[in-house]
Tab-separated table of C-alpha atoms in Angstrom:
chain	number	residue	atom	x	y	z
A	256	MET	CA	-5.135	23.583	10.396
A	257	LYS	CA	-4.836	19.973	11.940
A	258	ILE	CA	-5.000	17.056	9.979
A	259	THR	CA	-4.707	13.638	10.554
A	260	ALA	CA	-3.329	11.235	7.860
A	261	ILE	CA	-4.667	7.904	7.296
A	262	ILE	CA	-2.719	5.458	4.767
A	263	ALA	CA	-4.526	2.893	2.955
A	264	GLU	CA	-5.839	0.694	0.399
A	265	TYR	CA	-9.362	0.308	0.675
A	266	ASN	CA	-9.711	-2.616	-1.626
A	267	PRO	CA	-12.359	-1.860	-1.285
A	268	LEU	CA	-13.326	0.542	1.995
A	269	THR	CA	-15.529	-2.134	4.112
A	270	ASN	CA	-16.959	-0.965	7.843
A	271	GLY	CA	-13.883	-1.504	9.734
A	272	HIS	CA	-13.008	1.138	7.715
A	273	ALA	CA	-15.724	3.585	8.030
A	274	LEU	CA	-15.040	3.357	11.653
A	275	HIS	CA	-11.436	3.857	11.903
A	276	LEU	CA	-12.284	7.379	9.761
A	277	ARG	CA	-14.495	7.861	12.602
A	278	ARG	CA	-12.494	7.447	15.567
A	279	ALA	CA	-9.547	9.204	13.576
A	280	ARG	CA	-10.919	11.848	13.733
A	281	GLU	CA	-12.509	12.435	16.867
A	282	GLU	CA	-10.020	10.883	18.995
A	283	THR	CA	-7.182	13.552	17.409
A	284	GLY	CA	-9.179	16.397	17.569
A	285	ALA	CA	-8.060	16.973	13.904
A	286	ASP	CA	-10.539	19.130	11.245
A	287	THR	CA	-9.880	17.683	8.303
A	288	VAL	CA	-8.364	14.011	7.492
A	289	LEU	CA	-6.606	13.830	5.256
A	290	VAL	CA	-6.163	9.650	3.054
A	291	VAL	CA	-3.366	8.602	0.861
A	292	MET	CA	-4.378	5.732	-0.916
A	293	SER	CA	-3.196	3.471	-3.336
A	294	GLY	CA	-4.165	3.594	-6.480
A	295	SER	CA	-4.706	1.004	-9.491
A	296	PHE	CA	-2.735	-1.938	-8.400
A	297	THR	CA	-1.832	-2.868	-4.445
A	298	GLN	CA	0.743	-3.467	-2.102
A	299	ARG	CA	0.418	-7.439	-2.765
A	300	GLY	CA	1.219	-7.034	-6.419
A	301	GLU	CA	-2.897	-7.302	-7.633
A	302	ALA	CA	-5.175	-5.378	-9.500
A	303	ALA	CA	-7.707	-3.256	-6.848
A	304	ILE	CA	-11.180	-4.164	-7.017
A	305	ALA	CA	-11.918	-0.292	-8.367
A	306	ASP	CA	-10.962	2.433	-9.935
A	307	LYS	CA	-9.178	4.760	-7.579
A	308	TYR	CA	-11.728	7.057	-8.666
A	309	MET	CA	-14.763	5.681	-7.123
A	310	ARG	CA	-12.688	4.018	-4.638
A	311	ALA	CA	-11.533	7.841	-3.466
A	312	GLU	CA	-14.982	8.365	-3.457
A	313	GLN	CA	-16.290	6.136	-1.117
A	314	ALA	CA	-13.646	7.215	1.333
A	315	ILE	CA	-15.191	10.665	1.353
A	316	TYR	CA	-18.366	9.488	2.042
A	317	ALA	CA	-17.032	7.515	4.824
A	318	GLY	CA	-15.530	10.990	6.509
A	319	ALA	CA	-12.383	11.529	4.737
A	320	ASP	CA	-12.234	15.387	3.787
A	321	ILE	CA	-9.588	14.649	0.746
A	322	VAL	CA	-8.353	11.439	-1.025
A	323	VAL	CA	-4.533	11.351	-2.371
A	324	GLU	CA	-3.168	9.019	-4.345
A	325	LEU	CA	0.044	6.860	-3.054
A	326	PRO	CA	2.247	6.582	-5.980
A	327	THR	CA	1.759	4.254	-7.794
A	328	ILE	CA	5.820	3.122	-7.246
A	329	TYR	CA	5.495	3.414	-3.527
A	330	ALA	CA	2.174	1.464	-3.601
A	331	ILE	CA	3.033	-1.768	-4.681
A	332	SER	CA	6.781	-2.160	-3.053
A	333	PRO	CA	7.652	-4.211	0.344
A	334	ALA	CA	6.310	-2.669	3.565
A	335	ASP	CA	9.022	-0.761	4.374
A	336	ASN	CA	9.068	1.356	0.581
A	337	PHE	CA	5.349	1.586	1.058
A	338	ALA	CA	5.743	2.955	4.023
A	339	TYR	CA	8.759	5.587	3.001
A	340	GLY	CA	6.506	6.809	-0.215
A	341	ALA	CA	3.349	6.799	1.869
A	342	VAL	CA	5.612	8.864	4.342
A	343	LYS	CA	6.456	11.040	1.644
A	344	THR	CA	3.553	12.191	0.058
A	345	ILE	CA	2.166	13.171	4.131
A	346	SER	CA	5.410	15.866	3.848
A	347	ALA	CA	3.428	18.110	1.103
A	348	PHE	CA	1.380	18.773	3.544
A	349	SER	CA	2.387	21.475	6.455
A	350	ASP	CA	-0.365	20.202	8.932
A	351	VAL	CA	0.628	16.833	10.045
A	352	HIS	CA	-0.285	16.581	13.197
A	353	TYR	CA	-1.100	13.088	13.498
A	354	ILE	CA	-0.666	9.723	10.999
A	355	SER	CA	-3.406	7.008	12.547
A	356	PHE	CA	-3.415	3.174	11.589
A	357	GLY	CA	-4.834	0.150	12.109
A	358	SER	CA	-3.038	-2.241	14.668
A	359	GLU	CA	-3.627	-6.101	15.752
A	360	CYS	CA	-2.132	-5.265	19.155
A	361	GLY	CA	-3.801	-1.288	19.449
A	362	ASP	CA	-0.785	0.197	21.478
A	363	ILE	CA	1.171	2.716	20.451
A	364	GLU	CA	3.355	3.115	22.617
A	365	LYS	CA	4.719	-0.280	21.818
A	366	ILE	CA	4.772	0.773	18.121
A	367	GLU	CA	6.762	3.231	18.698
A	368	LYS	CA	9.154	1.638	21.098
A	369	LEU	CA	9.410	-1.243	18.701
A	370	ALA	CA	10.766	1.063	16.315
A	371	ASP	CA	12.629	2.871	18.008
A	372	LEU	CA	14.191	-0.296	18.782
A	373	LEU	CA	14.567	-1.672	14.990
A	374	LEU	CA	15.875	2.616	13.865
A	375	ASN	CA	19.188	1.744	16.176
A	376	GLU	CA	19.449	-2.532	16.367
A	377	PRO	CA	21.325	-3.456	19.235
A	378	ALA	CA	24.495	-6.333	17.532
A	379	GLU	CA	22.877	-9.260	18.952
A	380	PHE	CA	19.675	-8.061	17.552
A	381	SER	CA	21.278	-7.850	13.976
A	382	SER	CA	23.204	-10.882	14.701
A	383	VAL	CA	19.929	-13.157	14.882
A	384	LEU	CA	18.780	-11.015	11.802
A	385	LYS	CA	21.502	-11.953	10.080
A	386	ALA	CA	21.584	-15.538	10.559
A	387	GLY	CA	17.775	-15.606	9.334
A	388	LEU	CA	18.313	-14.048	6.757
A	389	LYS	CA	21.479	-16.680	5.570
A	390	SER	CA	19.740	-18.952	6.262
A	391	GLY	CA	16.827	-18.306	3.566
A	392	MET	CA	13.901	-16.623	5.391
A	393	PRO	CA	12.047	-13.514	4.026
A	394	PHE	CA	13.507	-10.181	5.023
A	395	PRO	CA	9.900	-10.155	7.733
A	396	LYS	CA	9.788	-13.251	9.066
A	397	ALA	CA	13.183	-12.921	10.317
A	398	ARG	CA	13.445	-9.991	11.958
A	399	ALA	CA	10.037	-11.094	13.492
A	400	GLU	CA	12.551	-14.773	14.716
A	401	ALA	CA	15.257	-11.786	15.961
A	402	LEU	CA	12.797	-9.693	17.705
A	403	LYS	CA	11.346	-12.915	19.894
A	404	ALA	CA	15.367	-14.090	20.568
A	405	TYR	CA	16.006	-10.455	21.854
A	406	ALA	CA	13.111	-10.326	23.899
A	407	GLU	CA	14.070	-13.536	25.514
A	408	ASN	CA	17.054	-11.632	27.045
A	409	HIS	CA	16.010	-8.659	27.592
A	410	ALA	CA	12.918	-8.679	29.699
A	411	GLU	CA	11.574	-5.045	28.619
A	412	TYR	CA	11.062	-6.003	25.311
A	413	GLU	CA	9.047	-9.021	26.279
A	414	GLY	CA	5.604	-8.154	25.619
A	415	LEU	CA	6.582	-6.828	22.263
A	416	LYS	CA	7.962	-10.191	21.028
A	417	ASP	CA	4.613	-11.218	19.305
A	418	ILE	CA	4.705	-7.511	17.472
A	419	LEU	CA	6.158	-8.115	14.787
A	420	ASP	CA	3.873	-11.553	13.900
A	421	TYR	CA	0.338	-9.003	12.195
A	422	PRO	CA	1.082	-7.300	9.397
A	423	ASN	CA	-0.945	-4.338	10.090
A	424	ASN	CA	1.735	-3.826	13.740
A	425	SER	CA	4.069	-4.569	10.971
A	426	LEU	CA	2.589	-1.704	8.646
A	427	GLY	CA	2.549	1.274	11.017
A	428	VAL	CA	6.182	0.322	12.913
A	429	ALA	CA	7.409	0.934	9.165
A	430	TYR	CA	5.462	4.352	8.916
A	431	VAL	CA	6.634	5.777	12.782
A	432	MET	CA	10.354	4.622	11.395
A	433	ALA	CA	9.137	5.815	8.308
A	434	VAL	CA	8.250	9.725	10.252
A	435	LYS	CA	11.973	9.198	12.128
A	436	LYS	CA	13.781	9.158	9.672
A	437	ALA	CA	12.350	11.859	7.648
A	438	GLY	CA	12.824	14.246	10.824
A	439	LEU	CA	9.406	15.452	10.432
A	440	ASP	CA	7.412	16.528	14.285
A	441	ILE	CA	4.287	14.437	13.696
A	442	ALA	CA	2.920	11.887	16.496
A	443	PHE	CA	0.681	8.890	15.988
A	444	HIS	CA	-2.429	7.345	17.021
A	445	THR	CA	-3.938	3.650	16.421
A	446	VAL	CA	-7.322	1.930	16.012
A	447	LYS	CA	-7.115	-1.997	17.262
A	448	ARG	CA	-8.668	-3.506	14.589
A	449	VAL	CA	-12.152	-5.940	15.623
A	450	GLY	CA	-13.709	-8.669	13.495
A	451	GLY	CA	-11.649	-10.679	10.935
A	452	GLY	CA	-7.579	-10.631	10.982
A	453	TYR	CA	-5.596	-8.367	7.189
A	454	ASP	CA	-5.846	-11.972	5.749
A	455	SER	CA	-9.051	-13.263	7.371
A	456	THR	CA	-11.296	-14.731	4.566
A	457	ASP	CA	-14.197	-14.855	7.437
A	458	ILE	CA	-16.760	-12.603	5.665
A	459	ASP	CA	-19.564	-14.078	8.336
A	460	SER	CA	-16.813	-12.039	10.675
A	461	GLU	CA	-18.018	-8.936	12.816
A	462	TYR	CA	-15.726	-6.811	11.110
A	463	PRO	CA	-15.560	-8.549	7.968
A	464	SER	CA	-11.537	-8.160	6.395
A	465	ALA	CA	-11.244	-6.148	2.587
A	466	THR	CA	-9.532	-9.891	1.587
A	467	ALA	CA	-12.888	-11.145	2.993
A	468	VAL	CA	-15.164	-8.841	0.716
A	469	ARG	CA	-13.079	-9.654	-2.635
A	470	GLU	CA	-13.204	-13.053	-1.805
A	471	ALA	CA	-17.340	-12.745	-1.051
A	472	PHE	CA	-17.436	-10.811	-4.188
A	473	LYS	CA	-15.853	-12.983	-6.361
A	474	ARG	CA	-18.207	-15.943	-5.039
A	475	GLY	CA	-21.323	-13.288	-6.013
A	476	GLU	CA	-22.412	-13.689	-1.798
A	477	THR	CA	-24.046	-9.884	-2.767
A	478	ASP	CA	-26.078	-10.942	0.585
A	479	LYS	CA	-23.113	-11.192	2.432
A	480	ILE	CA	-20.962	-8.316	1.401
A	481	GLN	CA	-23.979	-6.000	1.959
A	482	ASN	CA	-23.132	-5.948	6.209
A	483	ALA	CA	-19.293	-5.401	5.594
A	484	VAL	CA	-19.548	-3.030	3.805
A	485	PRO	CA	-21.249	1.155	3.341
A	486	LYS	CA	-24.294	1.353	1.634
A	487	SER	CA	-22.403	3.446	-1.252
A	488	VAL	CA	-19.696	0.548	-0.734
A	489	MET	CA	-22.569	-2.023	-2.024
A	490	GLY	CA	-23.107	0.198	-4.681
A	491	MET	CA	-20.272	0.818	-5.961
A	492	LEU	CA	-19.518	-2.999	-6.478
A	493	SER	CA	-23.099	-3.699	-8.178
A	494	VAL	CA	-21.649	-1.623	-11.494
A	495	ILE	CA	-18.503	-3.945	-11.384
A	496	THR	CA	-17.410	-7.574	-12.058
A	497	PRO	CA	-15.286	-9.607	-10.439
A	498	GLN	CA	-12.229	-9.281	-12.844
A	499	GLY	CA	-10.716	-12.148	-14.819
A	500	ASP	CA	-7.606	-14.202	-15.752
A	501	THR	CA	-6.685	-10.106	-17.755
A	502	LEU	CA	-3.881	-9.225	-15.469
A	503	GLY	CA	-1.889	-13.128	-14.737
A	504	ASP	CA	-2.246	-13.151	-18.464
A	505	MET	CA	-0.647	-9.672	-19.732
A	506	GLU	CA	2.018	-11.156	-16.885
A	507	LEU	CA	2.699	-14.189	-18.216
A	508	PHE	CA	3.369	-12.993	-21.395
A	509	LYS	CA	5.605	-10.053	-20.587
A	510	LEU	CA	7.827	-12.621	-18.363
A	511	LYS	CA	7.674	-15.647	-21.540
A	512	SER	CA	8.666	-12.475	-23.661
A	513	ILE	CA	12.072	-11.026	-21.663
A	514	SER	CA	15.890	-12.601	-21.587
A	515	GLY	CA	16.495	-13.153	-18.068
A	516	TYR	CA	18.982	-10.465	-18.100
A	517	GLU	CA	16.177	-8.402	-18.514
A	518	LEU	CA	14.319	-9.394	-15.208
A	519	GLU	CA	17.204	-9.010	-13.661
A	520	ASN	CA	17.209	-5.389	-14.689
A	521	TYR	CA	13.783	-4.946	-12.514
A	522	TYR	CA	12.631	-3.482	-9.175
A	523	ASP	CA	13.541	-5.812	-6.017
A	524	VAL	CA	14.767	-8.498	-8.202
A	525	THR	CA	18.117	-10.407	-6.386
A	526	GLY	CA	19.599	-13.958	-5.659
A	527	GLY	CA	18.952	-15.175	-8.640
A	528	ILE	CA	15.304	-15.258	-8.624
A	529	HIS	CA	15.067	-14.105	-12.349
A	530	ASN	CA	16.318	-17.404	-13.240
A	531	ARG	CA	14.018	-19.038	-11.464
A	532	LEU	CA	11.081	-17.031	-12.505
A	533	LYS	CA	12.472	-17.416	-16.472
A	534	ILE	CA	12.205	-21.252	-15.964
A	535	ALA	CA	9.278	-21.342	-14.758
A	536	ALA	CA	7.528	-19.192	-17.411
A	537	ASN	CA	8.909	-21.181	-19.841
A	538	ASP	CA	6.403	-24.465	-18.364
A	539	ALA	CA	3.803	-22.515	-17.297
A	540	HIS	CA	0.594	-21.614	-19.108
A	541	ASP	CA	-1.059	-18.658	-16.002
A	542	ILE	CA	0.696	-16.676	-13.925
A	543	GLY	CA	-0.174	-19.162	-10.716
A	544	THR	CA	1.306	-21.967	-12.233
A	545	LEU	CA	4.189	-20.174	-13.230
A	546	LEU	CA	4.726	-18.262	-9.516
A	547	ASN	CA	4.009	-21.567	-7.826
A	548	ASN	CA	6.471	-23.372	-9.406
A	549	ALA	CA	9.391	-20.139	-9.236
A	550	LYS	CA	8.392	-19.965	-5.507
A	551	THR	CA	11.149	-20.394	-2.993
A	552	LYS	CA	11.421	-20.300	1.342
A	553	ASN	CA	13.175	-16.664	0.530
A	554	TYR	CA	10.551	-15.315	-1.638
A	555	THR	CA	6.788	-14.898	-0.458
A	556	MET	CA	4.009	-15.084	-2.632
A	557	ALA	CA	3.576	-11.162	-2.546
A	558	ARG	CA	7.027	-10.388	-3.510
A	559	LEU	CA	6.704	-12.644	-6.650
A	560	LYS	CA	3.616	-11.106	-7.401
A	561	ARG	CA	5.182	-7.882	-7.089
A	562	ILE	CA	8.071	-8.792	-9.592
A	563	ALA	CA	5.708	-10.252	-11.778
A	564	LEU	CA	4.280	-6.272	-11.788
A	565	TYR	CA	7.054	-4.923	-12.143
A	566	ALA	CA	8.430	-6.366	-15.249
A	567	LEU	CA	4.881	-5.938	-16.621
A	568	LEU	CA	4.649	-2.437	-16.029
A	569	ASP	CA	9.098	-2.239	-16.911
A	570	ILE	CA	9.589	-0.520	-13.366
A	571	THR	CA	13.272	-0.978	-12.834
A	572	LYS	CA	15.775	-1.090	-9.723
A	573	LYS	CA	16.995	2.250	-11.431
A	574	ASP	CA	13.337	3.861	-11.082
A	575	TRP	CA	13.584	3.254	-7.180
A	576	GLU	CA	16.406	4.830	-7.043
A	577	ASP	CA	15.031	7.781	-8.712
A	578	ALA	CA	12.320	8.573	-6.945
A	579	VAL	CA	13.661	8.064	-3.920
A	580	LYS	CA	15.304	10.992	-4.831
A	581	ALA	CA	12.661	12.717	-6.134
A	582	PRO	CA	10.906	15.459	-4.596
A	583	PRO	CA	7.286	14.231	-3.289
A	584	TYR	CA	4.417	15.175	-5.738
A	585	VAL	CA	0.163	15.452	-4.561
A	586	ASN	CA	-2.094	13.772	-7.066
A	587	ILE	CA	-5.607	14.829	-5.445
A	588	LEU	CA	-8.063	12.112	-6.149
A	589	ALA	CA	-11.061	13.491	-4.321
A	590	LEU	CA	-11.817	16.521	-2.600
A	591	ARG	CA	-14.902	17.362	-0.495
A	592	SER	CA	-16.609	20.438	-2.195
A	593	ASP	CA	-16.842	22.413	1.300
A	594	ARG	CA	-13.155	22.024	1.417
A	595	LYS	CA	-11.283	23.806	-0.938
A	596	ASP	CA	-9.410	25.577	1.776
A	597	ILE	CA	-6.837	22.551	1.593
A	598	LEU	CA	-5.545	23.868	-1.678
A	599	SER	CA	-4.804	26.576	-0.844
A	600	LEU	CA	-2.957	25.017	2.283
A	601	LEU	CA	-1.386	22.832	0.065
A	602	SER	CA	-0.505	25.406	-3.367
A	603	MET	CA	1.600	27.194	-0.387
A	604	GLY	CA	3.572	24.129	0.937
A	605	CYS	CA	3.764	22.061	-2.848
A	606	LYS	CA	4.828	23.134	-5.982
A	607	ASN	CA	3.865	19.525	-7.613
A	608	VAL	CA	-0.230	19.369	-7.663
A	609	LEU	CA	-1.865	17.484	-9.837
A	610	THR	CA	-5.810	17.244	-10.031
A	611	ARG	CA	-5.331	16.146	-13.818
A	612	TYR	CA	-2.722	14.590	-15.771
A	613	SER	CA	-2.529	17.744	-18.202
A	614	ASP	CA	-1.061	18.961	-15.251
A	615	VAL	CA	2.022	16.792	-15.339
A	616	SER	CA	3.155	19.782	-17.413
A	617	LYS	CA	3.537	21.645	-14.625
A	618	VAL	CA	5.780	20.059	-11.810
A	619	ASP	CA	9.513	18.976	-11.986
A	620	LYS	CA	10.625	17.024	-14.884
A	621	SER	CA	12.028	14.551	-12.413
A	622	LEU	CA	8.399	13.202	-11.116
A	623	ARG	CA	7.076	12.628	-14.964
A	624	ARG	CA	8.172	8.448	-14.601
A	625	PHE	CA	6.515	8.542	-11.425
A	626	ILE	CA	2.888	10.851	-12.710
A	627	LYS	CA	2.584	8.947	-16.264
A	628	LEU	CA	3.410	5.236	-13.935
A	629	ASP	CA	0.084	6.360	-12.472
A	630	TYR	CA	-1.662	7.399	-14.773
A	631	LEU	CA	-0.769	3.945	-16.809
A	632	THR	CA	-1.281	1.558	-14.668
A	633	GLN	CA	-4.855	3.069	-14.867
A	634	GLY	CA	-5.658	2.913	-18.027
A	635	THR	CA	-3.959	-1.108	-17.550
A	636	LEU	CA	-7.088	-1.626	-15.194
A	637	GLU	CA	-9.446	-0.287	-17.021
A	638	ILE	CA	-8.413	-3.190	-19.390
A	639	ILE	CA	-8.626	-5.372	-16.931
A	640	ASN	CA	-12.185	-4.529	-15.664
A	641	ARG	CA	-12.967	-3.839	-19.239
A	642	SER	CA	-16.073	-1.497	-17.547
A	643	GLY	CA	-14.848	1.811	-19.184
A	644	MET	CA	-16.385	3.685	-16.101
A	645	PHE	CA	-13.337	5.722	-14.945
A	646	ALA	CA	-13.735	8.846	-14.675
A	647	LYS	CA	-10.151	11.045	-15.830
A	648	LYS	CA	-9.993	13.921	-12.602
A	649	MET	CA	-10.117	14.956	-9.635
A	650	LEU	CA	-13.471	14.264	-7.991
A	651	LEU	CA	-15.633	17.525	-6.203
A	652	ILE	CA	-17.786	15.037	-3.499
């Protein structure tokens, strides 16, 4: 079996994602496309637009053979930890030949060359990076600026200096670094993004981003969305309603009800931000005001949203440390009905496989906290969406 893996959120799946699925299979010669997909919440610290089983179903219709969940603790992590968790999940499959991802540059050689540089940072690069962090830059921006400075003095890296200015490029670099750190024998494939960029809200571009689709969905512009997504995704969107402020209200309540000391123990809380969050929480009447008042030049809005989510879900620094030590597990969300052979292959290489919550009793005990978190977030999303339409186990499609 020759597997190509794709790491995705499909929030929701767009025509651009469907194009990537087709090209990944064709250009890597894969007979199996594995998708590792975020579940109920996304890397920006936001609720997914739809239930993970519904989104996994759309991935199968668009060309995937199997969709497994990226465990929640990784799915809502900063980029490098997100990539680490995705690659760790992929490592449970023994025949993965490629990881395929979209990128703005579309040049896998450049992405691999940059990953090698970042894995073996020259002293000159590290010095500029540390200076940027000390000045208060968020890590992604500090690293991008360090790359520009380094490229100015080293002509062989001139063509790479802008790579980290784009989010999909940066994620691609993170995937390559994670694979190399893990010592896995996996090659890489990339498809150049076309149309609207990752953050673009232009629903009228050739291939609008998922961000643009979500924004149009909130505005009720269904006539424009239908040109941006496959028909089956349009059908999915027709049975859900735009989310209100329920998640923000839940996060605001939690941040108001805990102490600064308790907040300090949550995952990725550093540098005194817990004090700013507590002060902002005391005066805020909505989560948007709280986050805007707490924001500093050191903290991106996405990071603050993630921290609010960590607090709501009680994800601590120790939880992350335990997750790193734990073995990989595979929670299967959807599978093509004619590809049950994948399950046989998976069972030979991974002891921790789930198709429903009752399987939690069969896996390594160190994983149970994280599996329960996956299902807790599923229930939380159900409250947020108020649809009650969620599947509870793997889908055979």
